[in-house]
Short mmCIF file of C-alpha atoms in Angstrom, two decimals:
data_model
loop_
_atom_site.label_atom_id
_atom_site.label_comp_id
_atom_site.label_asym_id
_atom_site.label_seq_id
_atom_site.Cartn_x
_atom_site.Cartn_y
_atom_site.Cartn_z
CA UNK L 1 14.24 -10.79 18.89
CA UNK L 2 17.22 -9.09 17.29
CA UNK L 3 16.54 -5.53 16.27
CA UNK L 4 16.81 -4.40 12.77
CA UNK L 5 19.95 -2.46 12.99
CA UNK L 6 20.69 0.21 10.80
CA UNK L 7 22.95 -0.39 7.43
CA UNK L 8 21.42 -4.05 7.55
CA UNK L 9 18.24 -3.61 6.14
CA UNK L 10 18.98 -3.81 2.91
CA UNK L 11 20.69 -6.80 3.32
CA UNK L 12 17.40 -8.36 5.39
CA UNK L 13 15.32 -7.35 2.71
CA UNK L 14 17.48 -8.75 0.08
CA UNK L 15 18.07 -12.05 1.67
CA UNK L 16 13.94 -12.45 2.40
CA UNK L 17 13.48 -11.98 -0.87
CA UNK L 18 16.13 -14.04 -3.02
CA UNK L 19 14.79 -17.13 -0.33
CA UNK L 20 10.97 -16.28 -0.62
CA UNK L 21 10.69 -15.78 -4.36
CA UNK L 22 14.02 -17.37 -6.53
CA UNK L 23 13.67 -14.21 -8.40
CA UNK L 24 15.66 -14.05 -11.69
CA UNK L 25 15.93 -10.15 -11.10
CA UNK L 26 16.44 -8.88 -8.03
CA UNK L 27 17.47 -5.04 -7.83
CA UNK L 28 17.43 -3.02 -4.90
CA UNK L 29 17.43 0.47 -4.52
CA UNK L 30 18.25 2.67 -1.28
CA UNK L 31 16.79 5.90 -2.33
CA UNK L 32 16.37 7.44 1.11
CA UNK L 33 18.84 10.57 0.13
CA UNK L 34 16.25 11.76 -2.05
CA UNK L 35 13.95 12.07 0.92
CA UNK L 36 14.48 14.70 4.04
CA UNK L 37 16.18 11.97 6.56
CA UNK L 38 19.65 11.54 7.82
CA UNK L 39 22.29 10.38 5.33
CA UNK L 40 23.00 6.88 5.23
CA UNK L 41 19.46 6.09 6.18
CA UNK L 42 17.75 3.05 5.19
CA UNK L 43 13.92 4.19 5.36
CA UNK L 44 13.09 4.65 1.48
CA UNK L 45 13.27 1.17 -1.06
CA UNK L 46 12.87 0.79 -4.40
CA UNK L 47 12.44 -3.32 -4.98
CA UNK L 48 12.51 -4.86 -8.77
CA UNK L 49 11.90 -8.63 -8.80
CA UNK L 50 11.41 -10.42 -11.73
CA UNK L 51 10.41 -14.16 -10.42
CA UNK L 52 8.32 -17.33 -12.43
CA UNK L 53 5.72 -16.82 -9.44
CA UNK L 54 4.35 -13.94 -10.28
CA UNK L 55 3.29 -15.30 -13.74
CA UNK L 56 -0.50 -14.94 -14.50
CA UNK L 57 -0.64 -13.07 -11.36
CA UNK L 58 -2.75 -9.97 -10.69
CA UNK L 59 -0.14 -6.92 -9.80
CA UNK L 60 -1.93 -6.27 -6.37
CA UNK L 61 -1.69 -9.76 -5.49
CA UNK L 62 2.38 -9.66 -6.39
CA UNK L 63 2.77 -6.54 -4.61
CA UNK L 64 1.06 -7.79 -0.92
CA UNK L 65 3.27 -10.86 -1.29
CA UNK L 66 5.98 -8.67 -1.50
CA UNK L 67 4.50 -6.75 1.40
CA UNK L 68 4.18 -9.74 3.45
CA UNK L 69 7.46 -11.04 3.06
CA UNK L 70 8.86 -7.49 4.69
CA UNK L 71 5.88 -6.85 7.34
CA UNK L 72 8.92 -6.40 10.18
CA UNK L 73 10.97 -4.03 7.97
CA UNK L 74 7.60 -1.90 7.12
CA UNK L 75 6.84 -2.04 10.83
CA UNK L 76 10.11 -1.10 12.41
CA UNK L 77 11.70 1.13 10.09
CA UNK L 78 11.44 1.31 6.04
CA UNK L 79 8.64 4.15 5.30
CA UNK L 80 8.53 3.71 1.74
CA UNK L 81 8.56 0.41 -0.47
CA UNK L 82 8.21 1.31 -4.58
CA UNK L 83 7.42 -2.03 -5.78
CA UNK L 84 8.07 -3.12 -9.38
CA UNK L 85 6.83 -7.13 -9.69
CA UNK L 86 6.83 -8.98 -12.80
CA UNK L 87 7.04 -12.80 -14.61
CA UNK L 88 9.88 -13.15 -16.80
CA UNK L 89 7.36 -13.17 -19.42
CA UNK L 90 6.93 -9.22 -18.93
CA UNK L 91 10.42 -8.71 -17.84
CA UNK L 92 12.23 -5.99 -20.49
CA UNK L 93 16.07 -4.95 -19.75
CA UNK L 94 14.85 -1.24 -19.19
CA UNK L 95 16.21 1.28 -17.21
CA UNK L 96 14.03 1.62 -13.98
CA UNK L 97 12.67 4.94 -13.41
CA UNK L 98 13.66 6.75 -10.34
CA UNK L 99 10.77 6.99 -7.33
CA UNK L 100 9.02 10.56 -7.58
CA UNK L 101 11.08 13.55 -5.50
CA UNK L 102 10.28 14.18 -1.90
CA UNK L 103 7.72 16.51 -1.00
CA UNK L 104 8.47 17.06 2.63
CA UNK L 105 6.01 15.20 3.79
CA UNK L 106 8.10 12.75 5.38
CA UNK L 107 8.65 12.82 9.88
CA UNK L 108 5.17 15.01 10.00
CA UNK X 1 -21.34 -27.32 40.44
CA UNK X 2 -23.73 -24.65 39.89
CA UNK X 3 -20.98 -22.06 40.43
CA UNK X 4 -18.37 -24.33 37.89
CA UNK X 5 -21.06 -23.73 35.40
CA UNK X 6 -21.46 -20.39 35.32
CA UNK X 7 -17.64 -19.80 35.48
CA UNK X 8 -18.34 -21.54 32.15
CA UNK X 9 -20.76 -19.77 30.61
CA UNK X 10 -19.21 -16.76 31.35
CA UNK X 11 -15.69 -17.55 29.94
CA UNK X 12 -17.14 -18.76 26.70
CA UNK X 13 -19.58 -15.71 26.62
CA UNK X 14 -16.29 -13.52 26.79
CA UNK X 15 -14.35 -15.59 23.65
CA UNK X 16 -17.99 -14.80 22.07
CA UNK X 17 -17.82 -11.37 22.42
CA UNK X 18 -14.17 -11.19 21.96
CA UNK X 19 -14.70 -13.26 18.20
CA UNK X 20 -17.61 -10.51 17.63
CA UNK X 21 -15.24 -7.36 18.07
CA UNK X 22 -14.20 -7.52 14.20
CA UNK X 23 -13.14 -4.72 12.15
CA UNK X 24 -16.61 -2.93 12.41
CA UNK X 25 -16.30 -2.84 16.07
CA UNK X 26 -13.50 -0.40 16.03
CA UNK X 27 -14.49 3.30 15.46
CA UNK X 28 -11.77 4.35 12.93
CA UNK X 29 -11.95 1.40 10.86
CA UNK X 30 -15.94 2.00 10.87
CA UNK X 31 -15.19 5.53 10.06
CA UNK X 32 -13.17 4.00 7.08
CA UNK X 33 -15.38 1.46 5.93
CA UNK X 34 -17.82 4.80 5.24
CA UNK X 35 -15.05 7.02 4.18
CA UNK X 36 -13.95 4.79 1.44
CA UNK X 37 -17.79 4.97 0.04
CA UNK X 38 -18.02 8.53 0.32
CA UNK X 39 -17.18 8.79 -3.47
CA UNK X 40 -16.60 6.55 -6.35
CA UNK X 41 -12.54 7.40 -6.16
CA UNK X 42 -11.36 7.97 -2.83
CA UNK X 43 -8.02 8.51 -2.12
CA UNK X 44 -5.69 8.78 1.05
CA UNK X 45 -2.66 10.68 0.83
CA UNK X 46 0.04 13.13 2.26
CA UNK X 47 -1.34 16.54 1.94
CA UNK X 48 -4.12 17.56 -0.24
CA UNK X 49 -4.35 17.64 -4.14
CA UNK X 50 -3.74 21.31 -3.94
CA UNK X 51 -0.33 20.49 -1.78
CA UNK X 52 0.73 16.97 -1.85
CA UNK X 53 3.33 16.30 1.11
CA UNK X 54 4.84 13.25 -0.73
CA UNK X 55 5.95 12.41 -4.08
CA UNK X 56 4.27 8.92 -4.39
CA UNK X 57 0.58 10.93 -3.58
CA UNK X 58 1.19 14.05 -5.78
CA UNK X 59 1.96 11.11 -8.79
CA UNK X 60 -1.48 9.63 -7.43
CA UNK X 61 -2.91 12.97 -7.82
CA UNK X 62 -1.49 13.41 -11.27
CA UNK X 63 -2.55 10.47 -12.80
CA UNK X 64 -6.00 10.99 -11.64
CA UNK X 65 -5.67 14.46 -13.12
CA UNK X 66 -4.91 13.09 -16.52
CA UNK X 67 -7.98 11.07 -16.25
CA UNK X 68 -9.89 13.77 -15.36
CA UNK X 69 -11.64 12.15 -12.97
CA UNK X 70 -13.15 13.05 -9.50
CA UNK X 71 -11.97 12.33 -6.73
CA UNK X 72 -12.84 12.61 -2.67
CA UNK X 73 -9.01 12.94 -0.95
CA UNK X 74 -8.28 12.70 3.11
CA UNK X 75 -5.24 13.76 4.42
CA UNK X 76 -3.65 11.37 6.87
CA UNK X 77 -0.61 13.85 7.71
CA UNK X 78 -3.66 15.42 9.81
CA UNK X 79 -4.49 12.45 11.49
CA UNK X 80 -2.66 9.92 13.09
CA UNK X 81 -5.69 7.46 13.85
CA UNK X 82 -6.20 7.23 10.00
CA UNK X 83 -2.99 7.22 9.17
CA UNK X 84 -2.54 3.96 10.83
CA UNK X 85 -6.04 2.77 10.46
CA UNK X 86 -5.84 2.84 6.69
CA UNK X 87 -2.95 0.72 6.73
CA UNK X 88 -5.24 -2.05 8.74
CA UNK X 89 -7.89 -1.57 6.75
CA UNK X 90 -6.13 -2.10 3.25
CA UNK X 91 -3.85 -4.30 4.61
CA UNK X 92 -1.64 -2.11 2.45
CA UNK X 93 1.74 -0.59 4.70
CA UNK X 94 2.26 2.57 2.29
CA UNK X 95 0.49 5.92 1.80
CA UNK X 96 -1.19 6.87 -0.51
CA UNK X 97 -3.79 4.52 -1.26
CA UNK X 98 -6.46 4.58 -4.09
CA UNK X 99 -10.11 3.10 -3.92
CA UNK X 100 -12.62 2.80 -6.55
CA UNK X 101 -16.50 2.06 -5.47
CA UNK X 102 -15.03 1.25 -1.88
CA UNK X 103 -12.60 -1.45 -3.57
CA UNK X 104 -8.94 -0.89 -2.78
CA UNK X 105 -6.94 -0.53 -6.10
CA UNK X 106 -3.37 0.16 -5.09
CA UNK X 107 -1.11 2.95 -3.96
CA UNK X 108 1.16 4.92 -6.41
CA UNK X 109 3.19 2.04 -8.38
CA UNK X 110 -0.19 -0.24 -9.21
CA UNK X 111 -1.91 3.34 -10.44
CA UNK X 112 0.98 4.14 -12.17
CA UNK X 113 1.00 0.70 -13.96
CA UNK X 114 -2.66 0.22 -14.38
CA UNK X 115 -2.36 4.30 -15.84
CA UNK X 116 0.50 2.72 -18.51
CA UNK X 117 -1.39 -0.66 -19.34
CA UNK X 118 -4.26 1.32 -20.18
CA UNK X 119 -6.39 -0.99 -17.57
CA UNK X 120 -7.15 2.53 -15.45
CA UNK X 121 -9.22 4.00 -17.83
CA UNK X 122 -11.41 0.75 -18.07
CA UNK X 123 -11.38 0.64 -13.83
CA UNK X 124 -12.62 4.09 -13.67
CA UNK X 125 -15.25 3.67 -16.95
CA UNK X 126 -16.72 1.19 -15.31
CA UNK X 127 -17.41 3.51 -12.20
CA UNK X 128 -18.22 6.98 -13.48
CA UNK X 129 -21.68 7.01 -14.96
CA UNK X 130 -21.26 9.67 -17.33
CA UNK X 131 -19.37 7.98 -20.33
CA UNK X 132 -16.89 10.42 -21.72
CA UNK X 133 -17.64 11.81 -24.71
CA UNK X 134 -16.08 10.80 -27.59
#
């Protein structure tokens, strides 16, 4: 199996989940510089999909789909996944807030 | 034939015992199952509420705060067995995570949300036995 190498993953993750879930938003967010890790890393996501599939669905439910679909990313080498999930229905052009700041507790 | 037999009986004792080692078999997730019932909120997280080692937990630790609400926290920073066994036993891949009357709720994001839609309050209501007053 090939590994996950590095600078790809965001690309892996993106492509599993444009195929797995059609989404009609799809924004994501490398925010592993605000975390204590080598620049350039790719260990810290911040996924927003907006797809018809998660209408009517409860928000646990959306985020272990979401989980599922990147089980080899979470294993290998992505630490932290900050899932926003919703049905178009619930979908507002807002500004997504930023993940909360590192608190060093990252590597121990 | 006698000797076929108990070949046999032996291999399908083994895929017995091996379809009897579930969950419960293994210590830590044993020592979960009773950890995660130790308190009406229990929460696993980087640090302690006192010193949260991770953004995503201290938010945890703030929303619960805001609720006022009391909660049993386990550091898995400490402790590598539950740091991984936590993630088996949720089925969840992310510290922290949150659990109400031994039910998994979420980690950070689904508190966060359930905090905004107002859904948290009813969650933890419905498990604290002294009704706040009004």
């Amino acid at each position: 199996m090939m590994s996950t190498a590095s600078k790809c993953v965001e690309s892996c993750i993106r492509t599993k989940l444009q195929n797995r879930f059609n989404p009609k938003v799809l924004q994501l967010i490398n925010e592993s510089h605000m975390h204590n890790v080598p620049k350039d890393s790719e260990t810290h996501f911040k996924v927003v999909i907006v797809s018809d599939e998660f209408e009517g669905m409860p928000l646990i439910k959306r985020h272990r789909l979401v989980n599922a679909i990147l089980t080899d990313e979470l294993k290998s080498g992505v630490h932290a996944l900050s899932i926003v999930a919703k049905a178009p229905t619930q979908w507002k052009d807002d500004p997504i807030e930023s993940s909360p700041n590192c608190r060093g507790g990252f590597g121990k | 034939m006698l000797s076929i037999n108990k070949t046999t009986r032996i291999g399908s004792l083994n895929a017995y015992k091996q379809f009897l080692c579930t969950k419960s078999d293994d210590p830590i997730q044993s020592h979960i199952g009773k950890l995660v019932k130790g308190n009406k909120i229990v929460v696993f997280m980087k640090g302690n509420p006192q010193a949260p080692r991770c953004g995503f937990s201290n938010a945890v630790v703030d929303i619960l705060n805001i609720h006022k609400a009391k909660f049993e926290a386990h550091d898995v920073l400490i402790d590598e067995n539950l740091r991984n066994g936590i993630k088996e036993f949720s089925n969840w891949p992310t510290i922290p995570q949150v659990f109400v009357d031994g039910e998994f709720i979420g980690g950070c994001d689904i508190l966060l949300q359930l905090h905004r839609s107002g859904e948290l309050d009813k969650i933890l209501e419905k498990n604290t036995q002294e009704k706040p007053v009004a």
